[in-house]
mmCIF file of C-alpha atoms in Angstrom:
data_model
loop_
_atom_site.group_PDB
_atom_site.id
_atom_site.type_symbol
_atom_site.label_atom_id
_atom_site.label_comp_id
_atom_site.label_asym_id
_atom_site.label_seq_id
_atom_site.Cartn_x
_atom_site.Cartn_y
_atom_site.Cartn_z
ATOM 1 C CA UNK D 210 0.000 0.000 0.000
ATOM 2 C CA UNK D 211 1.342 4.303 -0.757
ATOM 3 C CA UNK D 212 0.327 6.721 1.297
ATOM 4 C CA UNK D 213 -2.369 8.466 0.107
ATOM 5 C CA UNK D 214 -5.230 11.640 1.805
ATOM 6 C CA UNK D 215 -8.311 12.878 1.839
ATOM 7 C CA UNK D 216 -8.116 16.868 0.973
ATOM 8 C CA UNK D 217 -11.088 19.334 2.001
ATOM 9 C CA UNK D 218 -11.945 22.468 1.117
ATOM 10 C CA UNK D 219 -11.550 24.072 3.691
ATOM 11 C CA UNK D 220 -7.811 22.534 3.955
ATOM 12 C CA UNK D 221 -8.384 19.505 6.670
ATOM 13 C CA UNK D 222 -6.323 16.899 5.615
ATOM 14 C CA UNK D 223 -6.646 13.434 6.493
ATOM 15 C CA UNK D 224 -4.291 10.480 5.863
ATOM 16 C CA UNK D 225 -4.755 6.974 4.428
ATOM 17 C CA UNK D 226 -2.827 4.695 2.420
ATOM 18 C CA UNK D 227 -4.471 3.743 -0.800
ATOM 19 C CA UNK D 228 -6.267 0.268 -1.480
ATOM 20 C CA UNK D 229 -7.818 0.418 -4.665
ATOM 21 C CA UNK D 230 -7.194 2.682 -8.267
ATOM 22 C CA UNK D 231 -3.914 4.611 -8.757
ATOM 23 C CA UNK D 232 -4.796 8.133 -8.915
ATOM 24 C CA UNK D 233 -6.964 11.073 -7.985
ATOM 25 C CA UNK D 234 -10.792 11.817 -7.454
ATOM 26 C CA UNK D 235 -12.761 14.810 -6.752
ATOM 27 C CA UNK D 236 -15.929 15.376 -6.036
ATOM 28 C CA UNK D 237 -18.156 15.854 -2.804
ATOM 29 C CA UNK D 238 -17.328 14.342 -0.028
ATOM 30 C CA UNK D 239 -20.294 12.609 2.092
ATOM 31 C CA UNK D 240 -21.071 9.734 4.469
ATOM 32 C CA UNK D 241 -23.529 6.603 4.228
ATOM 33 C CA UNK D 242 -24.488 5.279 7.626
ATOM 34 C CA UNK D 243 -25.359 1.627 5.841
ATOM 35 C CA UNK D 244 -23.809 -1.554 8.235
ATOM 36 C CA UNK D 245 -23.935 -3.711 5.066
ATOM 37 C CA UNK D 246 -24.291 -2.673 1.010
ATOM 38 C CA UNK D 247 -20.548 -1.466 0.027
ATOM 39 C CA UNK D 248 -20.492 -2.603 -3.321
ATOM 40 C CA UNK D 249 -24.084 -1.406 -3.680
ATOM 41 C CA UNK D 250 -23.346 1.970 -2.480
ATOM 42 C CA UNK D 251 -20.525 2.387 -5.371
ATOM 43 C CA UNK D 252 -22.136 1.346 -7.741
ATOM 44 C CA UNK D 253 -25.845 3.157 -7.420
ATOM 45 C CA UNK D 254 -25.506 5.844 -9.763
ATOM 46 C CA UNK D 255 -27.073 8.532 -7.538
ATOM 47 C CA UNK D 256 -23.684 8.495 -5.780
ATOM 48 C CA UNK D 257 -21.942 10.238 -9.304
ATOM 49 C CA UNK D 258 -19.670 12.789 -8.444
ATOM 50 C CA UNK D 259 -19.256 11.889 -4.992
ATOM 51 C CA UNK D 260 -15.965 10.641 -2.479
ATOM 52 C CA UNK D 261 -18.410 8.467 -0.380
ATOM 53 C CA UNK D 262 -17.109 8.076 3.660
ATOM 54 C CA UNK D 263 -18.753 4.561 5.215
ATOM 55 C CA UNK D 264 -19.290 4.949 8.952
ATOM 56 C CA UNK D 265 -19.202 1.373 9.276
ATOM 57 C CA UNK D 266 -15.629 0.739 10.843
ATOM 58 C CA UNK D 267 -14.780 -2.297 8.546
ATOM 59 C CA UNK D 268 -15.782 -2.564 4.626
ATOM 60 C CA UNK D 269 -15.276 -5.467 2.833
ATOM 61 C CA UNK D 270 -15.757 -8.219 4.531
ATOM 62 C CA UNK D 271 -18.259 -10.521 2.606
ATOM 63 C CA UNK D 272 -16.251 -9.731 -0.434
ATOM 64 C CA UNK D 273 -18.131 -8.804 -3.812
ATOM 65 C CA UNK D 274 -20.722 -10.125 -5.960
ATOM 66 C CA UNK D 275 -21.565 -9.181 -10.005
ATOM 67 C CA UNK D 276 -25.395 -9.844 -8.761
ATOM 68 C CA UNK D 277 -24.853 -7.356 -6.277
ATOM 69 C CA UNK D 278 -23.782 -4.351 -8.465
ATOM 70 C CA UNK D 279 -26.713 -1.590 -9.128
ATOM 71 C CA UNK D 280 -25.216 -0.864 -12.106
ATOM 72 C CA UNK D 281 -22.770 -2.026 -14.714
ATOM 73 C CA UNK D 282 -19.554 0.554 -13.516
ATOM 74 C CA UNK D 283 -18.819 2.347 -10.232
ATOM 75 C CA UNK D 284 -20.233 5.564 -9.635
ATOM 76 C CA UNK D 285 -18.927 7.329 -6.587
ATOM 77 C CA UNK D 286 -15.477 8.717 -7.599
ATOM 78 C CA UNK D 287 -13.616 7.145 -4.277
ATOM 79 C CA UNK D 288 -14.139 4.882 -1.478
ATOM 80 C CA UNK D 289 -13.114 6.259 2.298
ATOM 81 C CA UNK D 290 -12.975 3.378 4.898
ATOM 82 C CA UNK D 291 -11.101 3.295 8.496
ATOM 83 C CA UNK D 292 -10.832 -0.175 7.829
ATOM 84 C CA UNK D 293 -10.452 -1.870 4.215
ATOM 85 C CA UNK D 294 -10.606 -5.934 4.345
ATOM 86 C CA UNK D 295 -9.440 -7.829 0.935
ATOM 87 C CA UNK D 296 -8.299 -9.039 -0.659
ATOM 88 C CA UNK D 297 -11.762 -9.895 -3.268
ATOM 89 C CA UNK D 298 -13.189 -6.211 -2.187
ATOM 90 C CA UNK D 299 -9.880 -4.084 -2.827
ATOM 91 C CA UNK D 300 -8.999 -5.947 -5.889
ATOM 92 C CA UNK D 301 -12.359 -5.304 -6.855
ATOM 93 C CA UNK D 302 -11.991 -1.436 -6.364
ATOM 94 C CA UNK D 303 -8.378 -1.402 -7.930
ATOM 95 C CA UNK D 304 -9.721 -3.365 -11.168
ATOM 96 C CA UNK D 305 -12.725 -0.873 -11.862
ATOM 97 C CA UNK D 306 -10.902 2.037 -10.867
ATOM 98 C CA UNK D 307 -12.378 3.027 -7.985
ATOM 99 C CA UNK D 308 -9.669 5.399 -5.536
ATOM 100 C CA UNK D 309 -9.928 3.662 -2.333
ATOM 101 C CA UNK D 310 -8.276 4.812 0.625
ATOM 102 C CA UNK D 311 -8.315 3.138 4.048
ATOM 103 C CA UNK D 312 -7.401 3.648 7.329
ATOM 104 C CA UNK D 313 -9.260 7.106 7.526
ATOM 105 C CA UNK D 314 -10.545 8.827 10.787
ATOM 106 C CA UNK D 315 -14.071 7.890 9.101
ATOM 107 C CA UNK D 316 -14.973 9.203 13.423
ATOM 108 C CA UNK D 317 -13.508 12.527 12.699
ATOM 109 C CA UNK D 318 -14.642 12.883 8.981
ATOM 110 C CA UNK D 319 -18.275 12.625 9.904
ATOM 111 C CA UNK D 320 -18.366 15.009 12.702
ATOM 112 C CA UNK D 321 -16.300 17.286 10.146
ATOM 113 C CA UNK D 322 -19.492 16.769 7.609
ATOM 114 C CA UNK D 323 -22.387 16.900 10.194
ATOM 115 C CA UNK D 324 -21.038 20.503 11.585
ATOM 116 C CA UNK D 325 -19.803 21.708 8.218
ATOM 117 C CA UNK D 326 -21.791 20.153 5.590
ATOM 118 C CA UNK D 327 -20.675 17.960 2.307
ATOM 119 C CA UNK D 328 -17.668 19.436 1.533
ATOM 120 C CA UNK D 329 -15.653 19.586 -2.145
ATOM 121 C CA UNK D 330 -12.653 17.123 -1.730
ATOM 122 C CA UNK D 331 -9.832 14.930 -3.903
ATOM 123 C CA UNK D 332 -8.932 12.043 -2.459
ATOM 124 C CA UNK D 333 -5.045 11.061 -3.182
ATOM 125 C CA UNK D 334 -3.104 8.140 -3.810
ATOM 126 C CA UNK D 335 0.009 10.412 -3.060
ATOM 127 C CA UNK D 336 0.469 12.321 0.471
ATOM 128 C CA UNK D 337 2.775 14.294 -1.129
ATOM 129 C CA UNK D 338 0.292 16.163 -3.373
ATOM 130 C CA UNK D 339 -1.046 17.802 -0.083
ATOM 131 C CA UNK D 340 -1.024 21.537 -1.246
ATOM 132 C CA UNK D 341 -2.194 20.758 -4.781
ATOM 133 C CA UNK D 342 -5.227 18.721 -3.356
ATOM 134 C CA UNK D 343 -6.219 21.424 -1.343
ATOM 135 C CA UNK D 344 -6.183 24.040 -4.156
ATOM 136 C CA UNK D 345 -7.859 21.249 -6.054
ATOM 137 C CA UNK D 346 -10.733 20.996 -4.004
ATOM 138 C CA UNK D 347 -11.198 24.684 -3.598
ATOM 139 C CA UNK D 348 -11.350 25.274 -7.511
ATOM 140 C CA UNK D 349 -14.307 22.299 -7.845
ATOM 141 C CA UNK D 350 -17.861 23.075 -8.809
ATOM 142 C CA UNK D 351 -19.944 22.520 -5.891
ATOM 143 C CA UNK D 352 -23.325 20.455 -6.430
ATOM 144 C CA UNK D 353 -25.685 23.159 -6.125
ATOM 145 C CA UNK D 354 -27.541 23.174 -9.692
ATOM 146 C CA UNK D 355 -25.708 20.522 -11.017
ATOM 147 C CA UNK D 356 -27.956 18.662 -13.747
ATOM 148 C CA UNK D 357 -25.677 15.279 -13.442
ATOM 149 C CA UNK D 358 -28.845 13.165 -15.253
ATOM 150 C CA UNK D 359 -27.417 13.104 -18.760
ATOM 151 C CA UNK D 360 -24.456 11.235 -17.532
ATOM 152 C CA UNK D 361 -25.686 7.964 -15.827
ATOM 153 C CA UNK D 362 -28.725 7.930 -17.797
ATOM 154 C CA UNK D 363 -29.398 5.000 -20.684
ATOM 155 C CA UNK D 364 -29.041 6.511 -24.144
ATOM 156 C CA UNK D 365 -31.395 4.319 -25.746
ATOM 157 C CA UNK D 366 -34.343 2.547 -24.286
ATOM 158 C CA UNK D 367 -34.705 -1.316 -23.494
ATOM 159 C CA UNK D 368 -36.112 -3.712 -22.428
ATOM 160 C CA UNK D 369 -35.674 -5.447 -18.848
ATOM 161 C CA UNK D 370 -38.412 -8.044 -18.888
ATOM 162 C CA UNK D 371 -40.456 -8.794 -21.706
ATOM 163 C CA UNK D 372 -43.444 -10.760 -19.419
ATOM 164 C CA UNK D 373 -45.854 -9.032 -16.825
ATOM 165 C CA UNK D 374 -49.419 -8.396 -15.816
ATOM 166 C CA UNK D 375 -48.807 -4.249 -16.305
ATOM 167 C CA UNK D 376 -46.230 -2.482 -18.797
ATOM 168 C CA UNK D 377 -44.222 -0.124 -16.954
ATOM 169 C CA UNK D 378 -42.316 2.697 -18.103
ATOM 170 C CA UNK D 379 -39.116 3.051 -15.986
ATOM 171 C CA UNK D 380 -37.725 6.665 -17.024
ATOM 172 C CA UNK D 381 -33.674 6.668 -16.296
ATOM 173 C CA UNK D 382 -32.462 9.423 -14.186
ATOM 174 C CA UNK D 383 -29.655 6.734 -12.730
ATOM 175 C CA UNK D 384 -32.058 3.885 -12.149
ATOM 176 C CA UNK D 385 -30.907 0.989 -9.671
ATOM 177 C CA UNK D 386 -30.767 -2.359 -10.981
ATOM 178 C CA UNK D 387 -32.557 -3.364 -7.404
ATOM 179 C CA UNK D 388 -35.634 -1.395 -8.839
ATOM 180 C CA UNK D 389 -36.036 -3.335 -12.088
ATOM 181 C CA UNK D 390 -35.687 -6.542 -10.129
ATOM 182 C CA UNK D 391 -38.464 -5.594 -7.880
ATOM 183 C CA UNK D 392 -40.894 -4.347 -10.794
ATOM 184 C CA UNK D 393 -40.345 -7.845 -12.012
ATOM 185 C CA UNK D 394 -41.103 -9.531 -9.319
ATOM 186 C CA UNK D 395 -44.389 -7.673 -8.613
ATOM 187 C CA UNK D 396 -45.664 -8.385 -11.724
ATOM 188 C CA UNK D 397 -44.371 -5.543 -14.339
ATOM 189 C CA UNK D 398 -43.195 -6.027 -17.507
ATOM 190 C CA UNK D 399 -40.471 -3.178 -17.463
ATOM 191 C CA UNK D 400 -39.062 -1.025 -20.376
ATOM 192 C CA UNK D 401 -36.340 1.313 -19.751
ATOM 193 C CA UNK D 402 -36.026 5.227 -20.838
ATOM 194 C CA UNK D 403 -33.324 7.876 -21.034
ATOM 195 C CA UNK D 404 -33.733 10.798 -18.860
ATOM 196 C CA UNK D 405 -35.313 13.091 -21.764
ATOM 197 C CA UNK D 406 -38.459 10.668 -23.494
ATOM 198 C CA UNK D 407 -40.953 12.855 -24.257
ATOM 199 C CA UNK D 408 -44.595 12.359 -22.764
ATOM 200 C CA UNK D 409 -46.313 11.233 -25.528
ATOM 201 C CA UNK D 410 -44.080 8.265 -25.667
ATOM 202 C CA UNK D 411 -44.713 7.779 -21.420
ATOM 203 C CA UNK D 412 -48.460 7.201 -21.537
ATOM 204 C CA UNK D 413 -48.576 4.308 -24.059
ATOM 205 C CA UNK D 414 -47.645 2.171 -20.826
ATOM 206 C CA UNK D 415 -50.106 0.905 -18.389
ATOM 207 C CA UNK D 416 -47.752 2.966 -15.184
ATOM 208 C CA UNK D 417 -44.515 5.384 -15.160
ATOM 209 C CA UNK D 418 -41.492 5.021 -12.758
ATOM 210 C CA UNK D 419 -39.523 7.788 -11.930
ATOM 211 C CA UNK D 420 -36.253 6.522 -10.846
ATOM 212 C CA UNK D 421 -33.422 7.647 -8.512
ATOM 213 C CA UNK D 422 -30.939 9.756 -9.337
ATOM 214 C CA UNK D 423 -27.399 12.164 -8.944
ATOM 215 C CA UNK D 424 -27.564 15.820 -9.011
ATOM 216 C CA UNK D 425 -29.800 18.721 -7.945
ATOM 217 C CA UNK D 426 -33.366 18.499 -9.357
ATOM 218 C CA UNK D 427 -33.586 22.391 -9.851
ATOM 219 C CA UNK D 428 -31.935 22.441 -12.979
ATOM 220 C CA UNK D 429 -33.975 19.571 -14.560
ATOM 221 C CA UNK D 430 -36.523 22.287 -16.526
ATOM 222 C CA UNK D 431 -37.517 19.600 -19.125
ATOM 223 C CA UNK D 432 -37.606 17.044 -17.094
ATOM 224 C CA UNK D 433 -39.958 18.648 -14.893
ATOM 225 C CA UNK D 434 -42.099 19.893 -18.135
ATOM 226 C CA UNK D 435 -42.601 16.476 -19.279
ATOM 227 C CA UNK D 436 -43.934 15.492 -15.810
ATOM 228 C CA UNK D 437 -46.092 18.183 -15.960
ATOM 229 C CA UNK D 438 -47.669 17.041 -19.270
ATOM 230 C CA UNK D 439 -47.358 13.543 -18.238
ATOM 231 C CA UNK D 440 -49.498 14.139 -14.785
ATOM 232 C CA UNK D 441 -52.795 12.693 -15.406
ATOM 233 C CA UNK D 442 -52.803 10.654 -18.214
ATOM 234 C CA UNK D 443 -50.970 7.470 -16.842
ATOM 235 C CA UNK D 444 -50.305 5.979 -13.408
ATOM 236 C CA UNK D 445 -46.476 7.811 -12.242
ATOM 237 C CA UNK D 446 -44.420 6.616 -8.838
ATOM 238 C CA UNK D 447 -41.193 8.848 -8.093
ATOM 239 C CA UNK D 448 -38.759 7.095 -6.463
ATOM 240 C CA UNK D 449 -35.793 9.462 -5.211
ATOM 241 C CA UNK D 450 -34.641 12.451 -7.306
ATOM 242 C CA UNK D 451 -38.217 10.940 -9.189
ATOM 243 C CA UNK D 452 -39.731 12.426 -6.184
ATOM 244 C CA UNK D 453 -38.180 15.712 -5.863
ATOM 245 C CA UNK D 454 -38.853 16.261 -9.946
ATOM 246 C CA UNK D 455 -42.506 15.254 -9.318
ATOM 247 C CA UNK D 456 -42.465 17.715 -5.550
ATOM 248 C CA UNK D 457 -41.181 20.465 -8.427
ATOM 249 C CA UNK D 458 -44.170 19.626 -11.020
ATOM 250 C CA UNK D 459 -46.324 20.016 -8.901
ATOM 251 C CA UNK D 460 -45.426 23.225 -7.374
ATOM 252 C CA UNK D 461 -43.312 22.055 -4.308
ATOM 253 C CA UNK D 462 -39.789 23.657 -3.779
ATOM 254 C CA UNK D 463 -36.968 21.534 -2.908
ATOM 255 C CA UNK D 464 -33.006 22.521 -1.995
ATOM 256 C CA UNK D 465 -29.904 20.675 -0.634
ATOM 257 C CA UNK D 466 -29.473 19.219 2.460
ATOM 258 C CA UNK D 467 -26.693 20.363 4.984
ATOM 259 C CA UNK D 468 -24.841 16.878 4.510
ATOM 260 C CA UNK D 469 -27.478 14.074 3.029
ATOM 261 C CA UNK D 470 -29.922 11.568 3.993
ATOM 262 C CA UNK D 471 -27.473 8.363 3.246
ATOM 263 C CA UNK D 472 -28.120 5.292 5.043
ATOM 264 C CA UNK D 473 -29.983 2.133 5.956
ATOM 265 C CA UNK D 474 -31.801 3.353 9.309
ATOM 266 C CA UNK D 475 -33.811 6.357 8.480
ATOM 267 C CA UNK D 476 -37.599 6.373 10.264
ATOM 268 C CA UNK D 477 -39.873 8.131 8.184
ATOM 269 C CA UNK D 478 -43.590 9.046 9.596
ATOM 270 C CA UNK D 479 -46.162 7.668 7.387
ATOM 271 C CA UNK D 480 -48.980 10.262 8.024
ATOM 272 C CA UNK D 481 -52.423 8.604 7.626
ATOM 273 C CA UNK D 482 -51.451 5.371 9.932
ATOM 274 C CA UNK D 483 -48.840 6.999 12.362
ATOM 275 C CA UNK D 484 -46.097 4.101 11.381
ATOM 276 C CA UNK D 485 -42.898 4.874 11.459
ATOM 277 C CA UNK D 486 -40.847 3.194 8.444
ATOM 278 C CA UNK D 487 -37.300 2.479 9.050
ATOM 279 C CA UNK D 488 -35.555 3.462 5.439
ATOM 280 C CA UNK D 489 -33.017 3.072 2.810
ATOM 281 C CA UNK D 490 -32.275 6.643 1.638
ATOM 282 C CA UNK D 491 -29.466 8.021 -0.494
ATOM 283 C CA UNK D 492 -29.822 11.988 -1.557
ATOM 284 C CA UNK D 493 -28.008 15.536 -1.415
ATOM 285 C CA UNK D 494 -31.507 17.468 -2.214
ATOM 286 C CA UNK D 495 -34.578 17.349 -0.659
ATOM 287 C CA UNK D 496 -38.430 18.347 -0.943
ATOM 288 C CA UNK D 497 -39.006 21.471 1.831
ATOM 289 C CA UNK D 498 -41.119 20.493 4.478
ATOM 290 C CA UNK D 499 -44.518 21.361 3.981
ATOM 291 C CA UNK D 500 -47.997 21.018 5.456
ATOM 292 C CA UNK D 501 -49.448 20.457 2.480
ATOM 293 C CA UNK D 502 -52.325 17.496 2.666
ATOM 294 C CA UNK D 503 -50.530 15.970 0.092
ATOM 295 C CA UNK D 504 -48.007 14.942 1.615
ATOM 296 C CA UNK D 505 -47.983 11.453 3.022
ATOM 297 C CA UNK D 506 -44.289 10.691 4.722
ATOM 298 C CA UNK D 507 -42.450 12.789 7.012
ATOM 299 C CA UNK D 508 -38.747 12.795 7.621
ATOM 300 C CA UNK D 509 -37.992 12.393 11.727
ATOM 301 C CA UNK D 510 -34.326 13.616 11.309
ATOM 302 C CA UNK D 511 -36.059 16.862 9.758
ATOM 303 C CA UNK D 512 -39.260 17.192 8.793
ATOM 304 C CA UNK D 513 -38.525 17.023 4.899
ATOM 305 C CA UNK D 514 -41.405 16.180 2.302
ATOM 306 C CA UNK D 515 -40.743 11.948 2.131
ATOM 307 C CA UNK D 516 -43.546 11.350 0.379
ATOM 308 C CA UNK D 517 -46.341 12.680 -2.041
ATOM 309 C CA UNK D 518 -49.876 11.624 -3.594
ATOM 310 C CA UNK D 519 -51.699 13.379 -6.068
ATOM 311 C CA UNK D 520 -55.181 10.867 -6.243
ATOM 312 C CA UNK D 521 -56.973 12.965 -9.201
ATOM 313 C CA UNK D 522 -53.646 12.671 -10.942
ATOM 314 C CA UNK D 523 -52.698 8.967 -10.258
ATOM 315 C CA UNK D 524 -49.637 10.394 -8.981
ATOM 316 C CA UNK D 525 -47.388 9.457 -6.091
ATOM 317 C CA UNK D 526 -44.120 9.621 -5.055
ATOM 318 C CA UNK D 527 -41.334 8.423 -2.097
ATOM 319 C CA UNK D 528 -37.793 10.165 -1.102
ATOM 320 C CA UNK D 529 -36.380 6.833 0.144
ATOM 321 C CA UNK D 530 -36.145 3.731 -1.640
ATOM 322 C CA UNK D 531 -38.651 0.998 -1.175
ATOM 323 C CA UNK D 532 -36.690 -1.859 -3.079
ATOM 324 C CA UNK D 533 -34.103 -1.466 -0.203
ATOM 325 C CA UNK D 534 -31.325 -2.913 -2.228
ATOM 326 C CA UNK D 535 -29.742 -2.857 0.244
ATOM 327 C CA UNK D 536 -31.428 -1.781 3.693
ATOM 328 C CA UNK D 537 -34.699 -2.587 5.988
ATOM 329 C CA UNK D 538 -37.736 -4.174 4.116
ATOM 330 C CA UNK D 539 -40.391 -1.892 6.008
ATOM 331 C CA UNK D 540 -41.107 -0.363 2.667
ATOM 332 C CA UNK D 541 -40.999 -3.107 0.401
ATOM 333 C CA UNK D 542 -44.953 -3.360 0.100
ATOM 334 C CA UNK D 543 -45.382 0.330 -0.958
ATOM 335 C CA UNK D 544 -43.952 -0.468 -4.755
ATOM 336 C CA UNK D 545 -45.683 -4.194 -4.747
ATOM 337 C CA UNK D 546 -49.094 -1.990 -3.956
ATOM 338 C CA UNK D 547 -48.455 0.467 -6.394
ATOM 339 C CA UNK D 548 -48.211 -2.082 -9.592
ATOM 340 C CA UNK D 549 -51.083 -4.591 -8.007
ATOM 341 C CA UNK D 550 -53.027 -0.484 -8.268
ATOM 342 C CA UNK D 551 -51.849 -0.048 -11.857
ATOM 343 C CA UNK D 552 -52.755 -3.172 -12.781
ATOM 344 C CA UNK D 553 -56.256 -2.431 -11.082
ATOM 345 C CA UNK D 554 -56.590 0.108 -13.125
ATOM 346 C CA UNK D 555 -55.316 -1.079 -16.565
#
């Protein structure tokens, strides 16, 4: 192993020696609570652009699985661990380029992000770059109305599953693999669609998935226009930045969170039966809380729009993830009840 860092903006400096890809990253730096889910974590899209810290103390050891990957390449730039186990997990990261560094003070790193916010950062696979990684950092974009969409997003559709009881619609904003599997398995016959299909093309199919996503949803004008002439003419669920993109066509506001919702054990209220959901969550941006009747699911961390439902429009939508791939299963039944609806309906 070299000696490698971590390198804020604001010029904190933390040590590591590399594990995985020779190299640099940049991007933001943030944390994921999850016990369990590494490989998922770098591979969900909705982690693009991102040096993603694991609070978990060790990472890596139940090794890797291709069945286990949410998409077909790594997405988060670099992987920060205080304690890497191989060898199948760091050859993994080395062979698919991920910048890995381990032996981090994940502790300190954290507290860093919780009081400071997700912070620009390279992560290093040489110490002696300190001063360069710094000024690196400083000169990034930050996320704030980054549109990040067109570059995890399918450029053609396809099809996932040919077979089902409904034909769904899955529009690509950085869909999870878990997702599709979980249509499938609740009945849907699933085709897949890059980020800018057109409505017309949307309500041919019996229900419309909004998938997760990277990025900040303010920027995503057409997006957002083609939900708006979509509403009403088919069944839509938004799942993730699906929900936020639904929240802003239909007149909610949303913004960025001080450091995330990233994680395996978030409790969500679920308003008309007083249940609290323990969630799988992974997002920068948020809908603003709201008293608005339609919203259904309430944030306990902070009070943040988790959920929406529009009944004239056949609309709904969730900010955490009900396939759970990987986390809790308390929401599992919300996506099986939407498609055994659709199919209601069709």
């Amino acid at each position: 192993m070299s000696s490698g860092l971590l390198a804020l903006e604001d010029g904190t400096v933390f040590p590591g020696e590399s594990v995985g890809a020779p190299g640099f990253a940049c991007g933001e730096a943030v944390f994921t609570t999850a016990m369990t889910g590494y490989q998922e974590v770098v591979t969900d899209p909705s982690f693009a652009e991102q040096l993603v810290c694991f609070t978990a103390p060790m990472i890596g050891n139940y090794g890797v699985d291709g069945a286990r990957s949410e998409s077909a390449q790594p997405h988060a730039r670099a992987a920060l661990m205080r304690e890497a186990r191989g060898p199948a997990w760091t050859d993994w990261l080395h062979e698919t380029g991920v910048v890995a560094l381990t032996g981090i003070d994940t502790r300190s790193l954290v507290l860093k992000l919780r009081d400071s916010g997700a912070m620009r950062a390279v992560a290093l696979t040489r110490a002696e770059d300190r001063d360069e990684a710094i000024a690196l950092a400083q000169s990034l974009e930050p996320m704030n109305g980054r549109a990040l969409v067109a570059d995890v997003s399918t450029k053609q559709p396809y099809v996932w599953s040919e077979s089902g009881a409904v034909r769904i619609a899955v529009v690509d904003y950085g869909c999870k693999r878990s997702i599709l599997r979980r249509l499938v398995r609740a009945g849907a016959a699933v085709t897949v669609y890059p980020h800018d299909v057109d409505a017309d093309e949307l309500a041919g199919y019996d229900g419309v998935l909004l998938s997760n996503g990277p990025g900040d949803p303010e920027p995503l004008a057409t997006e957002v226009a083609v939900l708006t002439e979509l509403l009403g003419r088919v069944p839509v669920l938004g799942i993730c930045l699906g929900h936020q993109l639904l929240g802003r066509a239909a007149g909610f506001t949303t913004s960025k969170l001080r450091f995330g919702h990233r994680g395996a054990n978030h409790p969500v209220l679920e308003r008309t039966t007083g249940r609290v959901l323990v969630t799988a969550q992974n997002h920068g941006f948020c809908v603003d809380a709201s008293g608005a009747a339609e919203v259904t699911h309430v944030s306990l961390y902070d009070g943040t729009v988790e959920g929406l439902a529009f009944p004239k429009l056949r609309a709904r939508s969730l900010q955490f993830h009900p396939e759970a791939g990987p986390g809790p299963h308390d929401a599992w039944p919300l996506l099986e009840n939407w498609i055994d609806e659709v199919a209601l309906a069709a």
